[in-house]
Every structure is written in C-alpha cells, then in structure tokens.
Coordinates of C-alpha atoms and ligand atoms in Angstrom, one line a residue:
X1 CA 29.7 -1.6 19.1
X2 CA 26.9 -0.2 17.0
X3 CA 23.9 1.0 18.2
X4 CA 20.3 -0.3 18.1
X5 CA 17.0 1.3 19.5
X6 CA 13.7 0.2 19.3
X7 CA 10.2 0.8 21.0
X8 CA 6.9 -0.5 21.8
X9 CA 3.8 0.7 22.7
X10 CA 2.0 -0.6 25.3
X11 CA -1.3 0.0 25.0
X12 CA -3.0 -3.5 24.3
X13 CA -1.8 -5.4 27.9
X14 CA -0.6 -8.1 26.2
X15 CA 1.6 -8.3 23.2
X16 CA 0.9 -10.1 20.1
X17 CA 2.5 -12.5 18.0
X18 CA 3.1 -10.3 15.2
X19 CA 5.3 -7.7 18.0
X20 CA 7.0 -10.8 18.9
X21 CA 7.9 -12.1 15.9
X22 CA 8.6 -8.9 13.5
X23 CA 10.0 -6.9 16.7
X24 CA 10.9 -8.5 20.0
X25 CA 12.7 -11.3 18.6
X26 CA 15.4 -8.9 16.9
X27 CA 15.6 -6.8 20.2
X28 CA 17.1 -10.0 21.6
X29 CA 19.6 -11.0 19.0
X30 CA 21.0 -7.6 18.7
X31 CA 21.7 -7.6 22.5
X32 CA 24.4 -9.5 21.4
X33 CA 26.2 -7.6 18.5
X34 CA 24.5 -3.9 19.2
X35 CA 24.8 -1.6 22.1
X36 CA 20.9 -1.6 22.6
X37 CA 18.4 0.6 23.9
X38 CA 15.2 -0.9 24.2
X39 CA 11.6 1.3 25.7
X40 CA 8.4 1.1 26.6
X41 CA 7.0 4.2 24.5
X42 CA 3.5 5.3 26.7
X43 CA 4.2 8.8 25.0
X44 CA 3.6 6.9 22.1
X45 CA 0.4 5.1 23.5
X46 CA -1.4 8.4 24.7
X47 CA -2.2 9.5 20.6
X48 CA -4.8 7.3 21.5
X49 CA -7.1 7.5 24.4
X50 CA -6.0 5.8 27.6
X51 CA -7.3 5.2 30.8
X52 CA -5.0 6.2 33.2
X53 CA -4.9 3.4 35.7
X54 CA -4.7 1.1 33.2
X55 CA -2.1 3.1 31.2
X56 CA 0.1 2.5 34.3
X57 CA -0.8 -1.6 34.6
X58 CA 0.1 -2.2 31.1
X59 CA 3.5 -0.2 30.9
X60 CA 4.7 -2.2 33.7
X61 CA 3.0 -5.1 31.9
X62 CA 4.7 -4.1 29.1
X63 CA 8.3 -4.1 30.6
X64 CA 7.8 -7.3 31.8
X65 CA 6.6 -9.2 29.0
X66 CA 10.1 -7.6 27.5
X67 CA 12.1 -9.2 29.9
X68 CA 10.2 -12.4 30.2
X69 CA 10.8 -12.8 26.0
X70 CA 14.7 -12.5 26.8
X71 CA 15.6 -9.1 26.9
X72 CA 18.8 -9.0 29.6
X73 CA 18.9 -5.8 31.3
X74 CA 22.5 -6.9 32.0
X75 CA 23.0 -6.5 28.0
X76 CA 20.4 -4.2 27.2
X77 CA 19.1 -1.1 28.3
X78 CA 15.2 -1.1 28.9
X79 CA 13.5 1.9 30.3
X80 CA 10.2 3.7 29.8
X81 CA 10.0 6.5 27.8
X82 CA 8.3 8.8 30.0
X83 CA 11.2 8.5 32.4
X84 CA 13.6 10.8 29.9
X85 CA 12.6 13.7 28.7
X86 CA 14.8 14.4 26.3
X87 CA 12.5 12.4 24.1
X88 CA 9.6 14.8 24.1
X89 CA 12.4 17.8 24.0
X90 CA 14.0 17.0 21.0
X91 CA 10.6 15.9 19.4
X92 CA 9.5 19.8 19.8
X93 CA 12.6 20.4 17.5
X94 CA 12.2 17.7 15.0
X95 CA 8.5 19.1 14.7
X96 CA 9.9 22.5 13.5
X97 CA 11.8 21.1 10.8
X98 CA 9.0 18.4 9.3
X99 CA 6.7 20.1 6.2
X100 CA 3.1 19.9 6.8
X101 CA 2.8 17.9 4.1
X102 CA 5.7 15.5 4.2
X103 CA 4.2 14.5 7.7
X104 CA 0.5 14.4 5.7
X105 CA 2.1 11.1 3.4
X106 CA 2.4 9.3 6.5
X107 CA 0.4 6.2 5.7
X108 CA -0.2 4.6 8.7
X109 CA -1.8 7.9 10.2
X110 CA -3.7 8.1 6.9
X111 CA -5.2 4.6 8.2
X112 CA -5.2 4.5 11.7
X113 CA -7.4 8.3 11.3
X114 CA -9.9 6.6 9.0
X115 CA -10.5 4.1 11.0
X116 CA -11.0 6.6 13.9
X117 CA -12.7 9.1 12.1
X118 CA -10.2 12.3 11.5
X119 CA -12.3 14.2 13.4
X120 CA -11.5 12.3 16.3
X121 CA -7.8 11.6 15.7
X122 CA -5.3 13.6 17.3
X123 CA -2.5 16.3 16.7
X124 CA -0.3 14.1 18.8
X125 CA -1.7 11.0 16.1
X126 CA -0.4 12.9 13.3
X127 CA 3.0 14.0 14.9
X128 CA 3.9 10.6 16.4
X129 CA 5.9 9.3 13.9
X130 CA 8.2 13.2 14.2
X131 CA 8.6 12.3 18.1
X132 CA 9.8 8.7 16.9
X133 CA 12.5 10.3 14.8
X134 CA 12.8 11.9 18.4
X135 CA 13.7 8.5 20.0
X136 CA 15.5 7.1 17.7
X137 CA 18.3 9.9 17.2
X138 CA 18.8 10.5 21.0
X139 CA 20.6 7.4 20.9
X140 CA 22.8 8.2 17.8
X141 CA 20.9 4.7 16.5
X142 CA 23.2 2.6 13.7
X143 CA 20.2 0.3 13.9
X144 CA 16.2 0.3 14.2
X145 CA 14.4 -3.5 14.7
X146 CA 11.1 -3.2 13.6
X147 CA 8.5 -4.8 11.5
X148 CA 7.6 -3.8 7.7
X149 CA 4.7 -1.2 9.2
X150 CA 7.6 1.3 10.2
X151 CA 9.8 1.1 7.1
X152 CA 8.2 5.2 5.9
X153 CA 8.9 6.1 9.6
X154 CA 12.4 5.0 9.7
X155 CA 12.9 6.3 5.7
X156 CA 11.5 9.9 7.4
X157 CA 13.7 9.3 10.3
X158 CA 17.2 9.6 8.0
X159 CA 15.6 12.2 5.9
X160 CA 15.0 14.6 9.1
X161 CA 18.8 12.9 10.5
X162 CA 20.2 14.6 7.3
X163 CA 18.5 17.4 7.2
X164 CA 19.4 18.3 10.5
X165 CA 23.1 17.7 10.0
X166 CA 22.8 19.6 6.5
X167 CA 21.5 23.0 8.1
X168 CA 23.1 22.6 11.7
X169 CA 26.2 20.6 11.2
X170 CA 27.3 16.8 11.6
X171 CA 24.9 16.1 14.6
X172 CA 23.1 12.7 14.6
X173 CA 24.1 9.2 13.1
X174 CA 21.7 8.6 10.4
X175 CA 19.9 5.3 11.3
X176 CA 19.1 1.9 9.2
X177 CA 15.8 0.1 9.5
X178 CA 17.0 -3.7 11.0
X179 CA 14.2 -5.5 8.9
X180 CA 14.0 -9.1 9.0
X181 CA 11.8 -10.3 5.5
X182 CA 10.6 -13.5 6.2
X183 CA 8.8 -12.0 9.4
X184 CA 8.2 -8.6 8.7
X185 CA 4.5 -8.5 8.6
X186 CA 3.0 -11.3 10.1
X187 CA -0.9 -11.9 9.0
X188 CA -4.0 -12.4 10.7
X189 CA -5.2 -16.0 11.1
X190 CA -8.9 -14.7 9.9
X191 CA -7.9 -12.7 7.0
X192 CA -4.5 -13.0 5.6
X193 CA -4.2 -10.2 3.4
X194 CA -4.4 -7.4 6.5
X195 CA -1.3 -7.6 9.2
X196 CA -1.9 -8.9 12.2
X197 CA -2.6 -5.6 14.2
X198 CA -4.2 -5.0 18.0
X199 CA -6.5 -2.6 16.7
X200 CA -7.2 -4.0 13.2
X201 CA -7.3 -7.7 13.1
X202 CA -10.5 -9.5 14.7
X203 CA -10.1 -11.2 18.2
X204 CA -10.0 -15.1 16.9
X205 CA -7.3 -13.5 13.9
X206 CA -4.7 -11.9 16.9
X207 CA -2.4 -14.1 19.1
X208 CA -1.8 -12.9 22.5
X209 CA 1.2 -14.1 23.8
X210 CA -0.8 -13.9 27.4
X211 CA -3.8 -15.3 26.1
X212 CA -5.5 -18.9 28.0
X213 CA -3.0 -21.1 26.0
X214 CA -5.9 -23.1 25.1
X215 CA -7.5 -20.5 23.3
X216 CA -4.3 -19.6 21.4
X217 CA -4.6 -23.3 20.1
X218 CA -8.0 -22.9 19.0
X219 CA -7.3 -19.8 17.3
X220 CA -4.7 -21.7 15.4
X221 CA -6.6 -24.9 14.4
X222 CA -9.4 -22.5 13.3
X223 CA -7.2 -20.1 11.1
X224 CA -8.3 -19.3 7.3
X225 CA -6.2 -21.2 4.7
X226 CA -7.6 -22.3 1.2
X227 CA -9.9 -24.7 -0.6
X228 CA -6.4 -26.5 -2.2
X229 CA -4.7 -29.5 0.1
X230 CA -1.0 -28.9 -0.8
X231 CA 1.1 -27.0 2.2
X232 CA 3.0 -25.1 0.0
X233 CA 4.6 -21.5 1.1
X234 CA 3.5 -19.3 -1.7
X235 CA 2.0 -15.9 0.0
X236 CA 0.2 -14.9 -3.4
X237 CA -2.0 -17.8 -3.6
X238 CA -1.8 -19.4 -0.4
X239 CA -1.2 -16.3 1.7
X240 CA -2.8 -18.4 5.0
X241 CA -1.0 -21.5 4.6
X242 CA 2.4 -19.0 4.0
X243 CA 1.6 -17.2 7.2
X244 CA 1.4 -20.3 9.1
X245 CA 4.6 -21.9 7.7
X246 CA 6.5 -18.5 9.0
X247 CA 5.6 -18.6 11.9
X248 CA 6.1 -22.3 12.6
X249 CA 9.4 -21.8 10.6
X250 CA 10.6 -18.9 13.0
X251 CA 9.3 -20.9 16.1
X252 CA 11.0 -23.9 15.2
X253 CA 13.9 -23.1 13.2
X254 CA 13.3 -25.5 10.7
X255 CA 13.4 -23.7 7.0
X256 CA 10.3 -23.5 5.1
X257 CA 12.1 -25.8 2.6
X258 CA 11.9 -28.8 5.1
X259 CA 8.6 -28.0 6.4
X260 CA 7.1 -28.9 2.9
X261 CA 9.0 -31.7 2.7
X262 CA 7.9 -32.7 6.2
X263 CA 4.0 -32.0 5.3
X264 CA 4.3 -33.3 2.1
X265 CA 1.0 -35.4 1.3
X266 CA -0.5 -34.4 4.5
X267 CA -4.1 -32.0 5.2
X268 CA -4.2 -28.5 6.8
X269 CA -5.2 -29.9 10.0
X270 CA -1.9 -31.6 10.4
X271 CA 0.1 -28.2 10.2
X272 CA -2.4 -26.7 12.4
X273 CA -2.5 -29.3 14.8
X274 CA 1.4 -29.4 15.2
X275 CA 1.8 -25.6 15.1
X276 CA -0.9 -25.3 18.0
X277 CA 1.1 -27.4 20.1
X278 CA 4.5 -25.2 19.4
X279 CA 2.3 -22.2 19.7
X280 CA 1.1 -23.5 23.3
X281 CA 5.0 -24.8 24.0
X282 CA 6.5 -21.1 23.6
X283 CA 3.4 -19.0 25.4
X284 CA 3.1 -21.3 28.7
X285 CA 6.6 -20.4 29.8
X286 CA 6.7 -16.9 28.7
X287 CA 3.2 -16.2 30.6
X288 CA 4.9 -17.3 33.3
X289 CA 7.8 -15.6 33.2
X290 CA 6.2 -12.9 32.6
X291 CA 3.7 -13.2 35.8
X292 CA 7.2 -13.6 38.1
X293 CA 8.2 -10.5 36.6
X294 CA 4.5 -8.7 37.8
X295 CA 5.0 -10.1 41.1
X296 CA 8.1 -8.8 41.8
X297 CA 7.3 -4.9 41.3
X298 CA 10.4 -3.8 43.3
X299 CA 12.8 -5.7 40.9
X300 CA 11.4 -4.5 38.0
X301 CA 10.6 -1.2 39.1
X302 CA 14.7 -1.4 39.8
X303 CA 15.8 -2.5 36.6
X304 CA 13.5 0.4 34.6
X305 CA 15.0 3.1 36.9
X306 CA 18.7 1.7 36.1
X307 CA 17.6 1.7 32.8
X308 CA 16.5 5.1 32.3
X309 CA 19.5 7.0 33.9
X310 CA 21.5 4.8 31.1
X311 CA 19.5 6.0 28.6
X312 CA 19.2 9.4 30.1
X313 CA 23.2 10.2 30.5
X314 CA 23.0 9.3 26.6
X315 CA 19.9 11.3 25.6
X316 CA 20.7 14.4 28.0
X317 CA 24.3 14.3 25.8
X318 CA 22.4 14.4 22.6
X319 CA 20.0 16.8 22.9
X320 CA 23.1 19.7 24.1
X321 CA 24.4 19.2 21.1
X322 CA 21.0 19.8 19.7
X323 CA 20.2 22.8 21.8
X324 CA 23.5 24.2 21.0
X325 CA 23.4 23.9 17.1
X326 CA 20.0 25.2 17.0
X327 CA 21.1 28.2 18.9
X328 CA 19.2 27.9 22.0
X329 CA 20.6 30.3 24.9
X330 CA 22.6 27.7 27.9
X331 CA 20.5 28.1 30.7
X332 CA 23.2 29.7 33.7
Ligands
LIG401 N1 1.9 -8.1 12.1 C1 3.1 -7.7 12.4 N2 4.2 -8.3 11.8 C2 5.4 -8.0 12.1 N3 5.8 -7.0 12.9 C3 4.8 -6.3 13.5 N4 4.7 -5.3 14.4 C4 3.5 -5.0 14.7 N5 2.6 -5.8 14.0 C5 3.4 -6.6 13.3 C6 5.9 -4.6 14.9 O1 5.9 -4.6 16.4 C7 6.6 -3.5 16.9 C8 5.8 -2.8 17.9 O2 4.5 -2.4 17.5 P1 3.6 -1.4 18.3 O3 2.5 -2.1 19.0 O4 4.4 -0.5 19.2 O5 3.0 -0.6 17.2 P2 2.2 -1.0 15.9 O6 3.1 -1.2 14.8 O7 1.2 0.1 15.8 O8 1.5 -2.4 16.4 P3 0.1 -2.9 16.0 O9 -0.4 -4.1 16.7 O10 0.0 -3.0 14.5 O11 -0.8 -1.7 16.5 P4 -1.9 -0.9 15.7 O12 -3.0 -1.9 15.5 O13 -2.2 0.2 16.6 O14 -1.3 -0.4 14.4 C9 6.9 -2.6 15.7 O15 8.2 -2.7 15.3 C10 6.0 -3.1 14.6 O16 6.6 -3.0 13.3

C-alpha cells in the first residue's frame, strides 16, 4: 500500500469547515487505499503563542474531533507529534540543507508575518514549513492530503526529498500533494475572495464545526453572495454563490450540475435555507461524537499512545538512515 501523511494544527479548539472539507475529509478516504499516518502537529502550533493549559485542552480536542469526523484508529495511525521526536530531529537536518532565501519565498510566512508584524513573528514561523518537510519524509510519504494553502510547502518538500537523495544517496520517497480541486480552498462566507482561515477570516465568515448549531445556521443564511438572482456556480463572478454550491455539493454528494438544475428559478435564500439545515444535519452528530470522545480521556489517551509507538517504529527507522548518510557518529 502507498503511503499518506497529513497534519493539523491545533491551535483554534475547534476545527473549521474549510480543515474539514479541504483536509479531514481526504484523511478518511485514503484510510482505505493508503497506509496512513495522521497527527496532531502542537510543534507546529507553538510558532505562534500558546497558552500552555490550553495548548494541552485543544490537542486532545484536536484528536478527538479527528476521530469523531471518521478517522479509524483501527485503519489509521493518529498520534501527536510531540510524542516522536524524530520529527524535530530530522527537522534540525532539513534546516541545514534549506537556502536562506528559498525558505524567504515562502508565501504563507510572508502573510501570516505581516499580519503579525515581523517583528513579532518567530524563527520557528519562518522554519515551519522545513520541520513539515520533517514530518512528511519520516513516513517515506507517496501521498500528502491537504488543501490549496500547502501546495509551495509540499513543492519545497520534494525539492529538499531530492536534494537529499542527490548529495546523500536514495534515502526518502519523494512525496505528491493529494489535492482535491473542487474543495481546495474553501472561502469565507463574509468575504469570498480570502480563504476561510482561523486567523484571517471574521467570526460570522468561519464555520466551526463545534460551534452552537444554531449559530452555524445563521452564519449561513447571512453569508455574502451577489446583487444577481441566478444560482449559478461561476467562482469569477459569483465567487459567494460558488462557495456555497461546494460546500453543499461536497456535503450532499449531489454534483454542482444538478444543484442548478434543482435551484433553477429559485432566490438565494432558498440555497441558504437548505444548506443551513445540511450544515446543522452534519455538525450536531459530529459535536457529539466528538464530546464522547472528551469524556473518555483514558480511551483516547490509549489510542494516541498506540499511535505514536506505530509511528515512532517508522520515524526512529527513517531518521538512522538519515543520521547514517549524513555521517553522524552511532552513539555505542
Ligand atoms: N479554507 C480552506 N479550504 C481548504 N482547505 C483548508 N485548509 C485550511 N483552510 C482551508 C487545510 O486544512 C489543513 C489543516 O490546516 P491547519 O489549521 O493545520 O493550518 P492552516 O492551513 O494554517 O489553517 P488555517 O485555518 O488557514 O490557519 P491560519 O489562519 O493560521 O492560516 C491543511 O491541509 C490546510 O490546507
């Protein structure tokens, strides 16, 4: 079987619906064809400040939103980064081999910094996406789920794979980005030209998946389409409209095709009225799921520690080989 990997922060408590639809959702179809490694990446989350207490909350938070969205830890392995190692370990080496400036092109530091102030942002900011490469070759990765936002990270990902194998010898697989179009950026329901983003979008243009259901299905009714009528997917001049027709499309499996058809002649309000009530239909379950999941620490505190000696027997095999090409001295 090939392999997949794929992580998530989890720094916002809840996740939203862009993580579920441009992420998550591929992490549970590719249990079934991939020998997967899933993670909870706080490594990730500390480039930015977190309390500590609540750090430790939303990691668990985090694992059990994972398994209450279908991830089977039967056919799948889910452990916390944190827990292995290796990850930071091999990151240290991948550092050494990344140029200043090739690291410097990195868009999303370029935006998340200005929206900090660069003064402000971190060294560990700017090297996250170097510690990602990290994660992903551990696992000798075929494929990497993720949404559009990562595409530069994965493309520096098999540039630093090849290198690597170029100087040192065949070492690491060099991975593919698992990018599924018609949900690869999902938009905010306030402003549809920016990605719906914890940190970016406004609170009324993010969908929490563990938000009050009721106020999910007023943030729906009350997204921003367009002074036309016609339901329409067309993400150029109806870019609000389009988002809403993916995500009904995704949630309902019915193509875009026959969700034009089926609003044909009707207002706005009858889209947003029906995809409110899907909306409402998929989070009410998975809340609860998720809160059987939080109230049963020992299980899930189980299934992450099964999970990380998994991952670690695979990481711990990597990163000799690593050590060894680079020409590190074997402990005795
Ligand atoms: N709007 C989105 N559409 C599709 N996919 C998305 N992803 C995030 N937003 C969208 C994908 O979700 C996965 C996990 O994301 P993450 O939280 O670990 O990191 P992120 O990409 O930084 O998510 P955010 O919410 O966008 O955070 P900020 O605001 O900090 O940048 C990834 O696979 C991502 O592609």
């Amino acid at each position: 079987r090939p392999r997949a990997l794929s992580g998530i922060q989890p720094t916002a408590g809840s996740f939203h619906l862009g993580n579920y639809l441009g992420a998550i959702r591929q992490y549970v179809a590719l249990q079934e064809t991939h020998d997967a490694f899933y993670m909870v990446v706080d490594l990730h989350a500390i480039t930015m400040p977190q309390d500590p207490a609540e750090l430790r909350a939303n990691t668990r938070l985090a694992a059990a939103q994972l398994l209450a969205a279908g991830l089977d830890p039967e056919r799948c392995t889910l452990f916390i980064q944190s827990h292995v190692p290796e990850h930071a370990q091999l990151g240290w080496i991948m550092n050494c081999l990344t140029g200043f400036g090739e690291a410097s092109r990195m868009t999303q530091f370029k935006d998340k910094s200005a929206r900090q102030g660069t003064d402000r942002a971190t060294v560990g900011l700017f090297t996250y996406p170097i510690l990602q490469v990290a994660d992903i070759l551990l696992y000798q990765a075929n494929a990497v789920p993720v949404g559009e936002d990562q595409r530069q990270h994965i493309e520096l990902t098999r540039d630093l794979a090849e290198r690597f194998n170029t100087r040192f010898g065949d070492t690491f697989t060099v991975p593919a980005p698992h990018i599924v179009k018609e949900v690869a950026k999902i938009y905010d329901l306030q402003d549809p030209s920016i990605k719906m983003s914890k940190s970016a979008s406004t609170p009324k243009g993010l969908i929490n998946l563990l938000d009050d259901p009721k106020v999910t299905a007023k943030k729906v009714k009350s997204a921003v389409t367009d002074t036309d009528t016609v339901i329409r997917f067309d993400p150029v001049e109806k870019p609000g409209v389009s988002n809403l027709l993916t995500i009904h499309s995704t949630l309902t499996g019915k193509t875009v095709a026959e969700l034009e058809t089926e609003y044909e002649g009707k207002m706005y309000g009858a889209l947003k009225t029906d995809l409110a009530d899907i909306m409402v239909e998929f989070v009410t379950p998975f809340r609860t799921r998720t809160q059987e999941y939080l109230d049963d620490p020992e299980t899930l505190d189980s299934i992450l520690a099964k999970g990380a000696e998994k991952a670690r027997a695979v990481a711990a095999e990597t990163l000799a080989a690593a050590y060894d090409k680079v020409g590190f001295l074997p402990a005795k």
